[in-house]
Structures are given as C-alpha cells and as structure tokens.
C-alpha cells in the first residue's frame, strides 16, 4: 500500500496568517492527491482533488500544489472556520490511503 | 440534494458480525460508486471497500477475508457486513460517494461502533 506521511502533526497559527501543510507519498501518485478538512464531531469534507482542483464551495484561499512526490495544502489567510484536522489522501491506486492528519489550531 | 446516512448497532460483541446500512438520496447507485471508510478515534481514516456503480466490488486486502459489501438499488441502499470483530475495529464508520477515482465528495454523518463485551 502507498504510505502518506503528513507534516506537521499539529500546527498553531494566527488569524490571517499563511498556513502550509505537506504530505509525502511513498511512491509516485501523479496528481491523484486529495485534501480533506474535518471539524470536531463531523465527517471529513473534500477540499481539493487532483492536487489543485477546489471542490465545490471551497473558498479560494485554499490551494494545492505538488513537487515530485511531495504535496502541499496552503491556506492564504487563516480564518476561524478553518480550524480543524486536515488529511491528505492518495487516489492513485487501491487501496486509497490517508495521511495521519494535521491538527490546525489558533494561536 | 445528495445525502448518505449510515445506520446500524452502536455496540457489537467481540467475534460477532457487524452489519451496517447506507441509505442514499439525491443520486443513483447505478451512476456513482459508494465506499465504506472507517476512522478509529483520534486517527486517520481507513478505506474499507467499494460498491461500484455497475455492481462490482473492491476491498482493502487487509479486511477482505472478513468484509462483504452489497446493495439494493431499488431501496437506494448499500450494505456492509464484517465478521470476527475485535476491539481494534472500534471507530466511526462512514459511507461516502466517490467521484471517478477515489475522491470522496459526499460523506454520511457516520455511525460510532464499539466492539466490547
């Protein structure tokens, strides 16, 4: 199975700050990478798919990028409603696998 | 609008079988696939298996020997059965709709399953 390694495991940031979360794939997955946001007690919500495509209704302050097998999620100006846990997921091969998560908190 | 809702028992005895139902609305099971994903408390999600739109299935090899996914398109329902449950099967179980590939665009609210005697 493809392993997805996220960093950092937790992150504390201020409002309006730029936040970047990274995800390293154990092998080539091309652009088959998705990001999800999960708030406490809620289901994960798709933010980005295909490395860079925003899901419906996702604010434009979220963006995704790739460098080789390293993927990044960037929040350009952190808002209160962005607090939660973020997961990356490879969609390249069966089984799809998720990263361990990054917990984003307000400083 | 698209909705998925899981139902099933919250408590299962060790070694017994878990049966869950996912009832969907707002889309057709013959046009979209539905996956089951579970999440232990405080951990990342784990994909369990998938019911394709054409009725075919795919399973996580780690669970394949214990897992079965089926559907009833007339009732808009997808079913999960997993046997020989152990305590590390405890967690929240979700059904999700998948875009082409493995991008999960809609999720149910989840059902918390505890395996305990």
mmCIF file of C-alpha atoms in Angstrom:
data_model
loop_
_atom_site.group_PDB
_atom_site.id
_atom_site.type_symbol
_atom_site.label_atom_id
_atom_site.label_comp_id
_atom_site.label_asym_id
_atom_site.label_seq_id
_atom_site.Cartn_x
_atom_site.Cartn_y
_atom_site.Cartn_z
ATOM 1 C CA UNK A 1 0.000 0.000 0.000
ATOM 2 C CA UNK A 2 1.098 3.602 -0.623
ATOM 3 C CA UNK A 3 2.060 5.400 2.567
ATOM 4 C CA UNK A 4 1.132 9.057 3.028
ATOM 5 C CA UNK A 5 3.177 10.991 5.577
ATOM 6 C CA UNK A 6 1.854 14.355 6.709
ATOM 7 C CA UNK A 7 3.715 17.139 8.471
ATOM 8 C CA UNK A 8 3.484 18.757 10.848
ATOM 9 C CA UNK A 9 1.235 16.646 13.067
ATOM 10 C CA UNK A 10 -0.021 19.825 14.710
ATOM 11 C CA UNK A 11 0.205 23.492 13.900
ATOM 12 C CA UNK A 12 -0.717 26.672 15.725
ATOM 13 C CA UNK A 13 -1.250 29.806 13.636
ATOM 14 C CA UNK A 14 -2.743 33.296 13.916
ATOM 15 C CA UNK A 15 -5.702 34.688 12.027
ATOM 16 C CA UNK A 16 -4.793 35.987 8.549
ATOM 17 C CA UNK A 17 -1.542 34.018 8.640
ATOM 18 C CA UNK A 18 -0.396 31.847 5.721
ATOM 19 C CA UNK A 19 -0.504 28.160 6.618
ATOM 20 C CA UNK A 20 1.149 25.311 4.718
ATOM 21 C CA UNK A 21 0.684 21.589 5.344
ATOM 22 C CA UNK A 22 2.704 18.986 3.478
ATOM 23 C CA UNK A 23 2.158 15.370 2.530
ATOM 24 C CA UNK A 24 4.796 12.961 1.251
ATOM 25 C CA UNK A 25 3.792 9.956 -0.841
ATOM 26 C CA UNK A 26 5.885 6.778 -0.599
ATOM 27 C CA UNK A 27 5.763 6.371 -4.374
ATOM 28 C CA UNK A 28 4.638 8.179 -7.485
ATOM 29 C CA UNK A 29 0.922 9.015 -7.406
ATOM 30 C CA UNK A 30 0.940 11.640 -10.145
ATOM 31 C CA UNK A 31 -1.713 14.252 -9.436
ATOM 32 C CA UNK A 32 -4.011 11.784 -7.657
ATOM 33 C CA UNK A 33 -3.992 13.610 -4.368
ATOM 34 C CA UNK A 34 -6.913 14.960 -2.359
ATOM 35 C CA UNK A 35 -7.183 17.046 0.806
ATOM 36 C CA UNK A 36 -9.969 16.889 3.393
ATOM 37 C CA UNK A 37 -10.909 19.053 6.367
ATOM 38 C CA UNK A 38 -12.532 17.506 9.420
ATOM 39 C CA UNK A 39 -14.076 19.510 12.230
ATOM 40 C CA UNK A 40 -14.720 18.007 15.679
ATOM 41 C CA UNK A 41 -17.566 15.504 15.634
ATOM 42 C CA UNK A 42 -18.085 15.941 11.888
ATOM 43 C CA UNK A 43 -17.361 13.950 8.756
ATOM 44 C CA UNK A 44 -14.352 14.797 6.590
ATOM 45 C CA UNK A 45 -15.121 17.306 3.848
ATOM 46 C CA UNK A 46 -13.407 17.274 0.450
ATOM 47 C CA UNK A 47 -11.398 20.447 -0.118
ATOM 48 C CA UNK A 48 -9.108 19.706 -3.052
ATOM 49 C CA UNK A 49 -8.835 16.863 -5.553
ATOM 50 C CA UNK A 50 -6.467 16.197 -8.408
ATOM 51 C CA UNK A 51 -3.761 18.036 -6.410
ATOM 52 C CA UNK A 52 -5.015 21.506 -7.369
ATOM 53 C CA UNK A 53 -8.767 21.465 -8.101
ATOM 54 C CA UNK A 54 -11.038 23.057 -5.496
ATOM 55 C CA UNK A 55 -14.164 21.133 -4.584
ATOM 56 C CA UNK A 56 -17.496 22.921 -4.905
ATOM 57 C CA UNK A 57 -17.986 25.706 -2.393
ATOM 58 C CA UNK A 58 -14.401 25.714 -1.092
ATOM 59 C CA UNK A 59 -13.010 29.243 -0.599
ATOM 60 C CA UNK A 60 -10.261 30.373 -2.935
ATOM 61 C CA UNK A 61 -7.872 30.948 -0.002
ATOM 62 C CA UNK A 62 -7.257 27.178 -0.162
ATOM 63 C CA UNK A 63 -4.828 25.926 -2.790
ATOM 64 C CA UNK A 64 -2.847 22.800 -3.551
ATOM 65 C CA UNK A 65 0.470 22.162 -5.226
ATOM 66 C CA UNK A 66 2.970 19.420 -5.944
ATOM 67 C CA UNK A 67 6.711 18.983 -6.194
ATOM 68 C CA UNK A 68 7.589 15.447 -7.190
ATOM 69 C CA UNK A 69 6.020 13.177 -4.565
ATOM 70 C CA UNK A 70 5.558 15.993 -2.047
ATOM 71 C CA UNK A 71 2.207 17.736 -1.945
ATOM 72 C CA UNK A 72 1.199 20.904 -0.164
ATOM 73 C CA UNK A 73 -2.020 22.496 1.024
ATOM 74 C CA UNK A 74 -1.852 26.254 1.511
ATOM 75 C CA UNK A 75 -4.314 28.472 3.304
ATOM 76 C CA UNK A 76 -3.515 32.000 2.234
ATOM 77 C CA UNK A 77 -5.231 33.888 5.078
ATOM 78 C CA UNK A 78 -6.288 31.726 8.007
ATOM 79 C CA UNK A 79 -9.868 32.205 9.205
ATOM 80 C CA UNK A 80 -11.573 30.962 12.365
ATOM 81 C CA UNK A 81 -13.673 28.482 10.380
ATOM 82 C CA UNK A 82 -10.507 26.817 9.018
ATOM 83 C CA UNK A 83 -9.681 25.286 12.391
ATOM 84 C CA UNK A 84 -9.775 21.503 12.333
ATOM 85 C CA UNK A 85 -7.815 18.457 11.212
ATOM 86 C CA UNK A 86 -6.580 18.156 7.653
ATOM 87 C CA UNK A 87 -5.937 14.869 5.884
ATOM 88 C CA UNK A 88 -4.285 14.115 2.588
ATOM 89 C CA UNK A 89 -5.331 11.047 0.606
ATOM 90 C CA UNK A 90 -3.864 9.360 -2.424
ATOM 91 C CA UNK A 91 -6.396 8.402 -5.067
ATOM 92 C CA UNK A 92 -3.927 6.718 -7.406
ATOM 93 C CA UNK A 93 -4.290 3.071 -6.508
ATOM 94 C CA UNK A 94 -6.279 0.576 -4.470
ATOM 95 C CA UNK A 95 -6.482 0.845 -1.536
ATOM 96 C CA UNK A 96 -6.712 4.644 -1.338
ATOM 97 C CA UNK A 97 -4.787 5.684 1.751
ATOM 98 C CA UNK A 98 -4.896 8.699 4.041
ATOM 99 C CA UNK A 99 -2.224 10.595 5.907
ATOM 100 C CA UNK A 100 -2.197 10.709 9.697
ATOM 101 C CA UNK A 101 -3.611 14.217 9.808
ATOM 102 C CA UNK A 102 -2.509 17.733 10.752
ATOM 103 C CA UNK A 103 -4.340 19.408 13.605
ATOM 104 C CA UNK A 104 -4.616 23.141 12.962
ATOM 105 C CA UNK A 105 -5.265 25.370 15.948
ATOM 106 C CA UNK A 106 -5.471 29.091 16.550
ATOM 107 C CA UNK A 107 -2.569 30.755 18.283
ATOM 108 C CA UNK B 1 -29.534 17.249 -2.589
ATOM 109 C CA UNK B 2 -27.018 14.445 -2.149
ATOM 110 C CA UNK B 3 -27.283 12.677 1.193
ATOM 111 C CA UNK B 4 -25.914 9.498 2.696
ATOM 112 C CA UNK B 5 -26.923 8.102 6.071
ATOM 113 C CA UNK B 6 -25.459 5.169 7.940
ATOM 114 C CA UNK B 7 -27.452 3.020 10.318
ATOM 115 C CA UNK B 8 -26.629 0.047 12.473
ATOM 116 C CA UNK B 9 -25.841 -1.076 16.001
ATOM 117 C CA UNK B 10 -23.577 1.029 18.154
ATOM 118 C CA UNK B 11 -22.304 -1.915 20.198
ATOM 119 C CA UNK B 12 -21.053 -5.247 18.910
ATOM 120 C CA UNK B 13 -19.691 -8.163 20.900
ATOM 121 C CA UNK B 14 -16.171 -9.401 20.122
ATOM 122 C CA UNK B 15 -16.111 -12.145 17.491
ATOM 123 C CA UNK B 16 -19.569 -11.190 16.234
ATOM 124 C CA UNK B 17 -20.622 -9.696 12.888
ATOM 125 C CA UNK B 18 -21.177 -6.012 12.167
ATOM 126 C CA UNK B 19 -23.997 -5.103 9.786
ATOM 127 C CA UNK B 20 -24.396 -1.531 8.578
ATOM 128 C CA UNK B 21 -26.713 0.086 6.042
ATOM 129 C CA UNK B 22 -26.036 3.200 3.996
ATOM 130 C CA UNK B 23 -29.183 4.838 2.612
ATOM 131 C CA UNK B 24 -28.536 7.365 -0.127
ATOM 132 C CA UNK B 25 -30.625 10.054 -1.787
ATOM 133 C CA UNK B 26 -30.055 12.662 -4.457
ATOM 134 C CA UNK B 27 -28.101 10.368 -6.750
ATOM 135 C CA UNK B 28 -28.317 6.917 -8.279
ATOM 136 C CA UNK B 29 -26.271 3.914 -7.141
ATOM 137 C CA UNK B 30 -26.067 2.910 -10.804
ATOM 138 C CA UNK B 31 -24.256 6.155 -11.642
ATOM 139 C CA UNK B 32 -21.918 6.601 -8.680
ATOM 140 C CA UNK B 33 -19.901 4.237 -6.526
ATOM 141 C CA UNK B 34 -20.133 4.186 -2.735
ATOM 142 C CA UNK B 35 -17.264 3.383 -0.407
ATOM 143 C CA UNK B 36 -17.105 2.488 3.258
ATOM 144 C CA UNK B 37 -14.441 4.307 5.270
ATOM 145 C CA UNK B 38 -13.784 3.885 8.972
ATOM 146 C CA UNK B 39 -11.913 6.028 11.454
ATOM 147 C CA UNK B 40 -10.657 4.987 14.885
ATOM 148 C CA UNK B 41 -10.912 7.753 17.430
ATOM 149 C CA UNK B 42 -8.014 10.205 17.035
ATOM 150 C CA UNK B 43 -6.635 8.514 13.923
ATOM 151 C CA UNK B 44 -6.800 8.961 10.183
ATOM 152 C CA UNK B 45 -9.489 7.377 8.017
ATOM 153 C CA UNK B 46 -9.088 3.896 6.546
ATOM 154 C CA UNK B 47 -10.760 2.866 3.294
ATOM 155 C CA UNK B 48 -12.554 -0.451 3.663
ATOM 156 C CA UNK B 49 -14.149 -1.216 0.340
ATOM 157 C CA UNK B 50 -16.310 -0.040 -2.506
ATOM 158 C CA UNK B 51 -19.503 -0.853 -4.371
ATOM 159 C CA UNK B 52 -19.024 0.236 -7.960
ATOM 160 C CA UNK B 53 -21.895 1.739 -9.969
ATOM 161 C CA UNK B 54 -22.001 -1.425 -12.086
ATOM 162 C CA UNK B 55 -22.387 -3.699 -9.052
ATOM 163 C CA UNK B 56 -18.780 -4.822 -8.845
ATOM 164 C CA UNK B 57 -16.928 -4.596 -5.541
ATOM 165 C CA UNK B 58 -13.388 -3.854 -4.357
ATOM 166 C CA UNK B 59 -11.961 -4.446 -0.896
ATOM 167 C CA UNK B 60 -8.999 -3.421 1.190
ATOM 168 C CA UNK B 61 -6.826 -6.534 1.241
ATOM 169 C CA UNK B 62 -6.305 -6.065 4.980
ATOM 170 C CA UNK B 63 -10.029 -6.640 5.545
ATOM 171 C CA UNK B 64 -11.036 -8.703 2.527
ATOM 172 C CA UNK B 65 -11.339 -12.012 4.338
ATOM 173 C CA UNK B 66 -13.855 -10.522 6.816
ATOM 174 C CA UNK B 67 -15.713 -7.992 4.696
ATOM 175 C CA UNK B 68 -18.663 -8.077 2.319
ATOM 176 C CA UNK B 69 -20.349 -5.147 0.571
ATOM 177 C CA UNK B 70 -23.649 -5.460 -1.290
ATOM 178 C CA UNK B 71 -26.516 -3.227 -2.421
ATOM 179 C CA UNK B 72 -30.219 -2.975 -3.151
ATOM 180 C CA UNK B 73 -30.667 -0.383 -5.864
ATOM 181 C CA UNK B 74 -34.466 -0.429 -5.506
ATOM 182 C CA UNK B 75 -34.084 0.810 -1.940
ATOM 183 C CA UNK B 76 -31.052 3.045 -2.612
ATOM 184 C CA UNK B 77 -29.082 1.141 -0.007
ATOM 185 C CA UNK B 78 -25.545 -0.195 0.293
ATOM 186 C CA UNK B 79 -24.723 -2.770 2.954
ATOM 187 C CA UNK B 80 -21.579 -3.632 4.876
ATOM 188 C CA UNK B 81 -21.033 -6.883 6.733
ATOM 189 C CA UNK B 82 -17.827 -7.604 8.584
ATOM 190 C CA UNK B 83 -17.311 -10.668 10.719
ATOM 191 C CA UNK B 84 -14.992 -11.661 13.564
ATOM 192 C CA UNK B 85 -14.945 -8.184 15.070
ATOM 193 C CA UNK B 86 -12.241 -7.297 17.569
ATOM 194 C CA UNK B 87 -11.703 -4.305 19.836
ATOM 195 C CA UNK B 88 -9.472 -2.582 17.279
ATOM 196 C CA UNK B 89 -12.459 -2.471 14.920
ATOM 197 C CA UNK B 90 -13.941 0.173 17.213
ATOM 198 C CA UNK B 91 -14.428 3.521 15.494
ATOM 199 C CA UNK B 92 -16.717 5.639 13.371
ATOM 200 C CA UNK B 93 -17.907 4.066 10.137
ATOM 201 C CA UNK B 94 -18.802 6.281 7.180
ATOM 202 C CA UNK B 95 -20.264 5.674 3.775
ATOM 203 C CA UNK B 96 -19.098 8.048 1.082
ATOM 204 C CA UNK B 97 -19.871 8.838 -2.512
ATOM 205 C CA UNK B 98 -16.893 8.749 -4.828
ATOM 206 C CA UNK B 99 -16.203 10.866 -7.863
ATOM 207 C CA UNK B 100 -14.436 8.969 -10.653
ATOM 208 C CA UNK B 101 -11.407 7.508 -8.975
ATOM 209 C CA UNK B 102 -11.176 7.719 -5.234
ATOM 210 C CA UNK B 103 -12.188 11.292 -4.471
ATOM 211 C CA UNK B 104 -14.888 11.213 -1.798
ATOM 212 C CA UNK B 105 -17.129 14.207 -2.335
ATOM 213 C CA UNK B 106 -20.046 13.410 -0.012
ATOM 214 C CA UNK B 107 -19.942 11.654 3.355
ATOM 215 C CA UNK B 108 -22.582 10.375 5.700
ATOM 216 C CA UNK B 109 -22.689 11.593 9.277
ATOM 217 C CA UNK B 110 -21.042 8.372 10.427
ATOM 218 C CA UNK B 111 -22.048 5.726 12.939
ATOM 219 C CA UNK B 112 -19.954 5.050 16.011
ATOM 220 C CA UNK B 113 -19.330 1.336 16.518
ATOM 221 C CA UNK B 114 -17.877 -0.001 19.763
ATOM 222 C CA UNK B 115 -16.642 -3.571 19.985
ATOM 223 C CA UNK B 116 -16.877 -4.632 23.601
ATOM 224 C CA UNK B 117 -18.287 -7.336 25.790
#
